[in-house]
Coordinates of C-alpha atoms and ligand atoms in Angstrom, one line a residue:
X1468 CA 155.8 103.4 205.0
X1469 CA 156.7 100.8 207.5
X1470 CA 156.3 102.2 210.9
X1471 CA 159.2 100.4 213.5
X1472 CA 160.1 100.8 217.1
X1473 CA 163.2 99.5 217.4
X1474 CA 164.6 98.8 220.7
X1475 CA 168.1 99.6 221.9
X1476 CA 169.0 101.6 218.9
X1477 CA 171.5 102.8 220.5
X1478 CA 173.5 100.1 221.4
X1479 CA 176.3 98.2 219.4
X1480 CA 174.2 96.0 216.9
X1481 CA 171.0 97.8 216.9
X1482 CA 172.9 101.4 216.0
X1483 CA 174.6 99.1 212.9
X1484 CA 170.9 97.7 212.5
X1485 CA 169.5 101.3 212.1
X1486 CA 171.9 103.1 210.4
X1487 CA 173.0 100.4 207.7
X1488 CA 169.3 99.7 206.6
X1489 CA 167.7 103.2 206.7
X1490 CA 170.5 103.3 203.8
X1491 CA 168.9 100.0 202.3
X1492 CA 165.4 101.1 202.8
X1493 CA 163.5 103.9 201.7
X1494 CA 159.6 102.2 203.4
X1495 CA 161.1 102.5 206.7
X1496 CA 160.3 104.7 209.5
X1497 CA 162.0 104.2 212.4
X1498 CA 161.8 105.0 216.0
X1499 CA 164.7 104.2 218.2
X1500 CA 163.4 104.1 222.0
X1501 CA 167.0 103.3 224.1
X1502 CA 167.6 104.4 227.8
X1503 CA 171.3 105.2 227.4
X1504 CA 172.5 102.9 229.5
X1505 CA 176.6 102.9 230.0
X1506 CA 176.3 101.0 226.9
X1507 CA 173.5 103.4 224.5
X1508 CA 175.4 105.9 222.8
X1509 CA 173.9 108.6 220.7
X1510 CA 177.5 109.2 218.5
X1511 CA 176.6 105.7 216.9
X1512 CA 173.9 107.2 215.3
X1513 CA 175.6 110.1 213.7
X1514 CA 174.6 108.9 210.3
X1515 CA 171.1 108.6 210.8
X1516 CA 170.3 111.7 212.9
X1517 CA 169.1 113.8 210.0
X1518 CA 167.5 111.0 208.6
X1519 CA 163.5 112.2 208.2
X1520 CA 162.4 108.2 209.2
X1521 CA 164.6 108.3 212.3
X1522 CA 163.6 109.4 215.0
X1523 CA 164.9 109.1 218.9
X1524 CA 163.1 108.6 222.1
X1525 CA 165.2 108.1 225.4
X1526 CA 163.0 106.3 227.8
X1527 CA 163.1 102.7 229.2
X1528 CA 161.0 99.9 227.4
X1529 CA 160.1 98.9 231.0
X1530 CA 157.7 102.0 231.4
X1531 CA 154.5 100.6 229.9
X1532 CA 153.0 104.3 229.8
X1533 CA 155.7 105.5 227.7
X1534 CA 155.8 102.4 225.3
X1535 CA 152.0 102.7 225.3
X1536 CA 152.1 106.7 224.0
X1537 CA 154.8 105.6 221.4
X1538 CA 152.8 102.9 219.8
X1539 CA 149.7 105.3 219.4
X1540 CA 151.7 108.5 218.9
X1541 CA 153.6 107.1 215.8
X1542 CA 151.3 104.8 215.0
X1543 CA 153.7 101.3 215.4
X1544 CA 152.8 98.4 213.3
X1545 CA 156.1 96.4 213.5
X1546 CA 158.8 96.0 216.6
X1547 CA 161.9 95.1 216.5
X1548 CA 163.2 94.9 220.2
X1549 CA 167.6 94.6 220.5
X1550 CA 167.3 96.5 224.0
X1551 CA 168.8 94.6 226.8
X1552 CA 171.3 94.2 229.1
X1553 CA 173.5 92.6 227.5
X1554 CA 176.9 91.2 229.0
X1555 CA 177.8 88.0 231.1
X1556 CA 180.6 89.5 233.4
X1557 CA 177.9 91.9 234.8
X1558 CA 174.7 89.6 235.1
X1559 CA 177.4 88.1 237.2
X1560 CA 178.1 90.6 239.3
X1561 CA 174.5 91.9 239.4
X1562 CA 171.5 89.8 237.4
X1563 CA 168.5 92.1 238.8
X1564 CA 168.6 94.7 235.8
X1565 CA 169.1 91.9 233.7
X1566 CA 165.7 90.6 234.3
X1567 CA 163.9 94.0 235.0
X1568 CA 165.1 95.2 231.4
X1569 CA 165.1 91.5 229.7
X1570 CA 162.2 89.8 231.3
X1571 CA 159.6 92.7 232.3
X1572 CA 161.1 95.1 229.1
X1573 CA 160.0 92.4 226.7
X1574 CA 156.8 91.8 228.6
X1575 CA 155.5 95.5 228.5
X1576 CA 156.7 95.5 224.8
X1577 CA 155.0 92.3 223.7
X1578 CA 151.6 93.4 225.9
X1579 CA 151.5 96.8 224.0
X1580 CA 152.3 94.8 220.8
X1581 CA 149.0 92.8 221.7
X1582 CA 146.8 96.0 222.6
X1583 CA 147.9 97.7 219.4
X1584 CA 147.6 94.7 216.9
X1585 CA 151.0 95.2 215.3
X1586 CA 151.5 93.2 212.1
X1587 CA 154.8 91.8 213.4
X1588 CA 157.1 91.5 216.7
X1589 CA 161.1 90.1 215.8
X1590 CA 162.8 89.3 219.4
X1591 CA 166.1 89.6 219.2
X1592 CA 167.5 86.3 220.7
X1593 CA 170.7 84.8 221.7
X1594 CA 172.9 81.1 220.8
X1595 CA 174.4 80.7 224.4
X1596 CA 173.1 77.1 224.3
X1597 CA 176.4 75.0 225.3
X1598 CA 177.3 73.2 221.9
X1599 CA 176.2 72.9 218.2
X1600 CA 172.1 73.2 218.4
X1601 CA 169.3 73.7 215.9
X1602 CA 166.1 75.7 216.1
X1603 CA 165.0 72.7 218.4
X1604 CA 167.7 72.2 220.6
X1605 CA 166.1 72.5 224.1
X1606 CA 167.8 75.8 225.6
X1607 CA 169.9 75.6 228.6
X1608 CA 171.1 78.9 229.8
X1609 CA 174.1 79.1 232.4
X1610 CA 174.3 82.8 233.4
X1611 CA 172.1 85.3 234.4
X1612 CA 172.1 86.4 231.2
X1613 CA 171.3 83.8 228.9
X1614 CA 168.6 82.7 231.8
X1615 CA 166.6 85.9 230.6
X1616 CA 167.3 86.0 227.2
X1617 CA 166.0 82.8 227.6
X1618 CA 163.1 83.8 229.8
X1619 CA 162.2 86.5 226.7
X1620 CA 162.7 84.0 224.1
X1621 CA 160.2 81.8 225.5
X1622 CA 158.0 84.5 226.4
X1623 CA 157.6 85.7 223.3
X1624 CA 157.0 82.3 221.4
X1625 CA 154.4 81.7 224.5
X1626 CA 152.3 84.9 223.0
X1627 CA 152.4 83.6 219.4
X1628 CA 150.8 80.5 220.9
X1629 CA 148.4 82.1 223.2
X1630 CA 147.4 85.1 221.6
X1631 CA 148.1 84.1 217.9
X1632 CA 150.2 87.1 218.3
X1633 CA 152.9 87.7 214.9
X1634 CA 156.1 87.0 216.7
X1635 CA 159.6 85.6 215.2
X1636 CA 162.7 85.1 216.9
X1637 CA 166.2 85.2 215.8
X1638 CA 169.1 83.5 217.6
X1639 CA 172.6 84.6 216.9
X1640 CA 175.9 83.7 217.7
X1641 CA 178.5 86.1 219.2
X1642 CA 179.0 89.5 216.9
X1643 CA 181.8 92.1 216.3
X1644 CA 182.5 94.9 214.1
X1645 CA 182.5 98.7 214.6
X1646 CA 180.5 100.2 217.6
X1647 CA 181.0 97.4 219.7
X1648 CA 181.1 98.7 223.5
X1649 CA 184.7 97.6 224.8
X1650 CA 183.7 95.4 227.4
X1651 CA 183.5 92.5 225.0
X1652 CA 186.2 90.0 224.1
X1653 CA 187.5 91.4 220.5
X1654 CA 187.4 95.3 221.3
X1655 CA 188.8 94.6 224.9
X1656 CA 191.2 93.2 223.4
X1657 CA 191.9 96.0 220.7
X1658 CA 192.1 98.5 223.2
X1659 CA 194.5 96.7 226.2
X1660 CA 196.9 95.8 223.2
X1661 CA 197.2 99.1 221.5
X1662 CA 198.0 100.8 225.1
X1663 CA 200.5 97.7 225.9
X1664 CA 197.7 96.8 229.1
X1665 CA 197.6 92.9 229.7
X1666 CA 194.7 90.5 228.0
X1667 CA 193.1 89.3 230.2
X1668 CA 191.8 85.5 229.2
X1669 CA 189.7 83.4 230.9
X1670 CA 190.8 80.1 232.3
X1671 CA 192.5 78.0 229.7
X1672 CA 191.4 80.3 226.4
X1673 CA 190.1 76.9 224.9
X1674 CA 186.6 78.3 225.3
X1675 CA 185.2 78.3 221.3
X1676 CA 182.9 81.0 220.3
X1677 CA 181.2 81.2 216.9
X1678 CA 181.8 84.5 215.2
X1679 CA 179.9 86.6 213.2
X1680 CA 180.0 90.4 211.2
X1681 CA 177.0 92.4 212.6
X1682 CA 176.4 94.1 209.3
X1683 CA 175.8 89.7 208.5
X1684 CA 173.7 89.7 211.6
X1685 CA 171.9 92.7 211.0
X1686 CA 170.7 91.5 207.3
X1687 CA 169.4 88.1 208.5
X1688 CA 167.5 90.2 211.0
X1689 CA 166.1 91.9 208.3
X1690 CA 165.3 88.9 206.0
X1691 CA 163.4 87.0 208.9
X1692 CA 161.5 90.4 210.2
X1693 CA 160.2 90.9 206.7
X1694 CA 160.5 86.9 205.0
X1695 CA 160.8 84.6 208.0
X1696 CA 157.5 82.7 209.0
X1697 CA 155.1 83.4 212.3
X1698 CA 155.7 81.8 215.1
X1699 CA 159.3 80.1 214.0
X1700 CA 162.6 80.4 215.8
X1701 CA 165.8 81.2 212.7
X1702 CA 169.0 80.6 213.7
X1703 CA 171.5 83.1 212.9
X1704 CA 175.7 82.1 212.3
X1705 CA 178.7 82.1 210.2
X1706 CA 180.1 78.8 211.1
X1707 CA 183.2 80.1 212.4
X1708 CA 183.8 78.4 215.4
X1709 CA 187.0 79.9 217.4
X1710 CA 189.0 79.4 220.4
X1711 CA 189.4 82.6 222.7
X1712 CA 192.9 82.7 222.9
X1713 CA 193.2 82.3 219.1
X1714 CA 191.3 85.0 218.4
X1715 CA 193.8 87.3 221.1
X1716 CA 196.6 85.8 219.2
X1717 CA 195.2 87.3 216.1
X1718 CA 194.7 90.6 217.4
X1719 CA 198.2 90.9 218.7
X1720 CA 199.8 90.0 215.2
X1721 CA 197.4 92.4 213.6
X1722 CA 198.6 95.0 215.7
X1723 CA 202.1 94.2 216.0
X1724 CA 202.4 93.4 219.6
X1725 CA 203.6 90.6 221.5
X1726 CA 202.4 87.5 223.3
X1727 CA 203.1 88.2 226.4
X1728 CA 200.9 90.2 226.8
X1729 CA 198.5 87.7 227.4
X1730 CA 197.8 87.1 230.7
X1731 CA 195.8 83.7 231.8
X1732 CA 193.5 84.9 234.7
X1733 CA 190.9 83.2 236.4
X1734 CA 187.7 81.7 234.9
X1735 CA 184.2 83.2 234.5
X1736 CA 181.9 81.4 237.0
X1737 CA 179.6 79.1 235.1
X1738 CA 181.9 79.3 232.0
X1739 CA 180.3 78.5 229.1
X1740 CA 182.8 75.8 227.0
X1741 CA 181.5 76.4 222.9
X1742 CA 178.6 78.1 221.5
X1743 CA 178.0 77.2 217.7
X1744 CA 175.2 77.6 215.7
X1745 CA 173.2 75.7 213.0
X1746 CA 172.4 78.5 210.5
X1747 CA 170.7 75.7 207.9
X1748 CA 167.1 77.0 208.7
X1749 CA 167.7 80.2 207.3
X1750 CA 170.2 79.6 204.6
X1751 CA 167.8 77.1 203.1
X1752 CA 164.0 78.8 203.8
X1753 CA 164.8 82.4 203.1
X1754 CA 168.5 82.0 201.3
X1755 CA 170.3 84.3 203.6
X1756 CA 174.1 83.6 203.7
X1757 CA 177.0 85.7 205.4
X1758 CA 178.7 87.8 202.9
X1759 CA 182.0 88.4 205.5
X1760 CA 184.5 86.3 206.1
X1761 CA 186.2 85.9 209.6
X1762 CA 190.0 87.0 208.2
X1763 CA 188.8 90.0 206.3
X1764 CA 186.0 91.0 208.6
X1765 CA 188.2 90.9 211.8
X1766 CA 191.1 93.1 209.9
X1767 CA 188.4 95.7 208.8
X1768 CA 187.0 95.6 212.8
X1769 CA 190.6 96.2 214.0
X1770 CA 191.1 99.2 211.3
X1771 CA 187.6 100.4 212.6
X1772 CA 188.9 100.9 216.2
X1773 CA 192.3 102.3 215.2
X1774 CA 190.7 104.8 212.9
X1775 CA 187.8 105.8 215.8
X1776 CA 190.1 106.1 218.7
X1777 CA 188.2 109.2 219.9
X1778 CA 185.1 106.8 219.8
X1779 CA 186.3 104.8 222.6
X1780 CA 188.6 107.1 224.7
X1781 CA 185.6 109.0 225.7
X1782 CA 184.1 105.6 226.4
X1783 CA 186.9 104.7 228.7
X1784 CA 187.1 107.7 230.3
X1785 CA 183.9 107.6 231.4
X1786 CA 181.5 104.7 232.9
X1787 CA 183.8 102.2 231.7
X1788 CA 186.5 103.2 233.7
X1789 CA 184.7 103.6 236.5
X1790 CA 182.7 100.3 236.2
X1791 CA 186.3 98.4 235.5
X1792 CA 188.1 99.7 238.3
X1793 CA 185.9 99.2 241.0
X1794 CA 185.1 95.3 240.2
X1795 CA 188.9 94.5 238.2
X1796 CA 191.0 96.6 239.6
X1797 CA 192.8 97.7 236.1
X1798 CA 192.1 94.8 233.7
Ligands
LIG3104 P1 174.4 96.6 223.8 O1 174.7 96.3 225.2 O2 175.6 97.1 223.0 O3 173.2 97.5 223.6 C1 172.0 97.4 224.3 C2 171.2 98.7 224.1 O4 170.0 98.6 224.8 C3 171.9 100.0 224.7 O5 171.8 101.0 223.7 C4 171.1 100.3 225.9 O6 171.1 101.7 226.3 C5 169.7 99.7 225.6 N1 168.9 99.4 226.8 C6 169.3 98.7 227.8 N2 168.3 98.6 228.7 C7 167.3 99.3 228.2 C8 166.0 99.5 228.6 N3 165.5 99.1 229.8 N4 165.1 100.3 227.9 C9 165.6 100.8 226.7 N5 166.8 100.5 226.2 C10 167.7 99.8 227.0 O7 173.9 95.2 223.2 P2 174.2 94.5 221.8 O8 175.4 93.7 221.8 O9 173.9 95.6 220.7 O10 172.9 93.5 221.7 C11 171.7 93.8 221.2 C12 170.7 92.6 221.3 O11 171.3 91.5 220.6 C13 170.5 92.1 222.8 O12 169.2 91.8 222.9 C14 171.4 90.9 222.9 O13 170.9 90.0 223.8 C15 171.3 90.4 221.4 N6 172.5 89.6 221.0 C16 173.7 90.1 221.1 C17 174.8 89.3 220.6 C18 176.2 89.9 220.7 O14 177.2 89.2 220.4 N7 176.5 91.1 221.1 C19 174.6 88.1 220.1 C20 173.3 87.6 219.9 C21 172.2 88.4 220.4
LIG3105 P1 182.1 88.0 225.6 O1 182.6 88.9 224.5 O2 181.9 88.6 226.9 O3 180.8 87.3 225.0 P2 179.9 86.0 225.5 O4 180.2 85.9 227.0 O5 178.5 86.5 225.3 O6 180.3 84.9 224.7 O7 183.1 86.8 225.7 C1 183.5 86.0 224.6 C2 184.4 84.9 225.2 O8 185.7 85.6 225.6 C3 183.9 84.2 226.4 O9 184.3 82.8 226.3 C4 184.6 84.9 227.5 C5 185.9 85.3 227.0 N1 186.5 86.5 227.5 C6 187.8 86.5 228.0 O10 188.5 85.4 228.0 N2 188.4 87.6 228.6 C7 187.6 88.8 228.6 O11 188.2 89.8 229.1 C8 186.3 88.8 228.1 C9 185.4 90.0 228.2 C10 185.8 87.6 227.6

């Protein structure tokens, strides 16, 4: 039995990461630590709770004392760490979480990784490099975000080289699919149109993105944590490069509704202009290859949020809300 802490189960991709390959897996044994930030949610992991290799701890990855009693407690040999903070229009408003959580979180894990000799460490690691870039692209982060994702990223290869420590890092490209917390672009979007609010896009809506399933995401995760080499950086994409406001167009025809509903608003600061990955690392080393395509994937997202609307009105109702209104007034 593989014993995994796995960081920010709770959250969007890491509660699809859990509950789709404890289904796949029967060696796994799996320990979600998550603080339950506005964005952890416990309802994600509905099909899991029962599981008998799942278990849940709600504590911070920043607490070294905790993190410390969980490796010897469930005896952790493998770590898989998702938890962060995890979107740009709030490192914006307020980047100090983002590097208590994404800097100092992944320190304490990687430390306690090194005390307790674990067989292998995946950080979970992010494209927002402006343009098309390989594994050895040098990064260039622009928000406070991506400045400690970065930060981590590096951190993590620098205790691979220093310590000889069994790290890999994946970098991905933007995800959707079910679960996703609707402060991101595609579920946003979802929700304003279905209640006839405006969608909001950023400056000119000619920013690209490169899309990708998270069920697609979640199984290259899986490949590299138990294939992918030490040390080594795997890209992780779908090659479907999109514009912003093609994407909002899509949703409103899906749905029915209208264009003008779009609203052009002002730009993010720091606006990235295209993110897009080189996934030919991967493909080619460990044959991984998305299964989804963008067309049927986004219809199946779009049926995922009108079939779970009680999933994200309690969402809204709550912290969401709250958070919206006081920095957007009612975007
Ligand atoms: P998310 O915001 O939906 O979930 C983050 C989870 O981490 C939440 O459950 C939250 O409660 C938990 N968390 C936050 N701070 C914590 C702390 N201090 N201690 C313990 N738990 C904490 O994020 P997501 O979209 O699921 O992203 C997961 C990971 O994947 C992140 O590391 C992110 O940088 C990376 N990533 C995301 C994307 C994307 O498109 N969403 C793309 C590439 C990489
Ligand atoms: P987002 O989902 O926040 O992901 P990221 O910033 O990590 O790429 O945003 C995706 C793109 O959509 C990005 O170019 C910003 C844009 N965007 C809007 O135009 N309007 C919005 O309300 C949001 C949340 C994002």
């Amino acid at each position: 039995m593989k014993h995994i802490l796995v960081t920010g189960g709770a959250g969007f991709i890491g509660s699809n990461y859990i509950n789709h390959i404890l289904q796949e897996r029967d060696d796994y044994f799996i320990v979600n630590l998550d603080k339950l930030t506005y964005a952890g949610n416990l309802e994600n992991l509905k099909a899991s709770e029962n599981n008998p290799r799942y278990t849940f701890v709600k504590g911070d990855i920043t607490n070294h004392e905790l993190v410390d009693y969980l490796f010897k407690k469930f005896d952790i040999r493998y770590v898989i760490n998702f938890a962060a903070e995890s979107h740009v229009d709030r490192s914006i408003l307020g980047s100090q979480i983002f590097y208590q959580t994404n800097v100092i979180g992944t320190n304490v894990l990687l430390e306690a990784a090194r005390r307790h000799n674990v067989e292998r460490f995946l950080q979970v690691s992010t494209d927002e490099v402006e343009g098309l870039f390989t594994e050895s692209t040098p990064l260039s982060p622009n928000s406070p975000y991506s400045s400690s994702k970065t930060a981590a990223d590096m951190m993590a290869m620098a205790f691979y080289h220093t310590y000889g420590m069994p790290v890999l890092i994946t970098r991905c490209s933007n995800n959707y699919g079910p679960l996703q917390f609707p402060e991101k672009l595609i579920p946003l979007m979802i929700i304003n149109a279905l209640h006839d609010k405006k969608l909001p896009v950023y400056g000119d809506g000619k920013n690209v993105r490169d899309w990708i399933y998270v069920i697609d995401h979640n199984r290259a995760i899986d490949l590299v944590f138990n294939n992918g080499r030490l040390g080594e950086v795997y890209n992780i994409g779908a090659s479907t490069e999109m514009y912003n406001i093609d994407i909002v167009k899509l949703i409103l025809k899906e749905l029915g509704k209208t264009e003008s509903l779009i609203e052009y608003v002002k730009d993010r600061p720091g606006h990235d202009r295209r993110y897009a990955i080189d996934s030919t690392k991967i493909q080619t080393e460990l044959g991984w290859k998305p299964e989804y395509n963008f067309a049927d994937a986004i219809s199946k997202t779009i049926r995922w949020y009108l079939d779970n609307k009680e999933w994200w009105e309690r969402i809204i109702s709550g912290a969401y809300t709250q958070y919206y209104q006081k920095q957007y007034g009612n975007k």
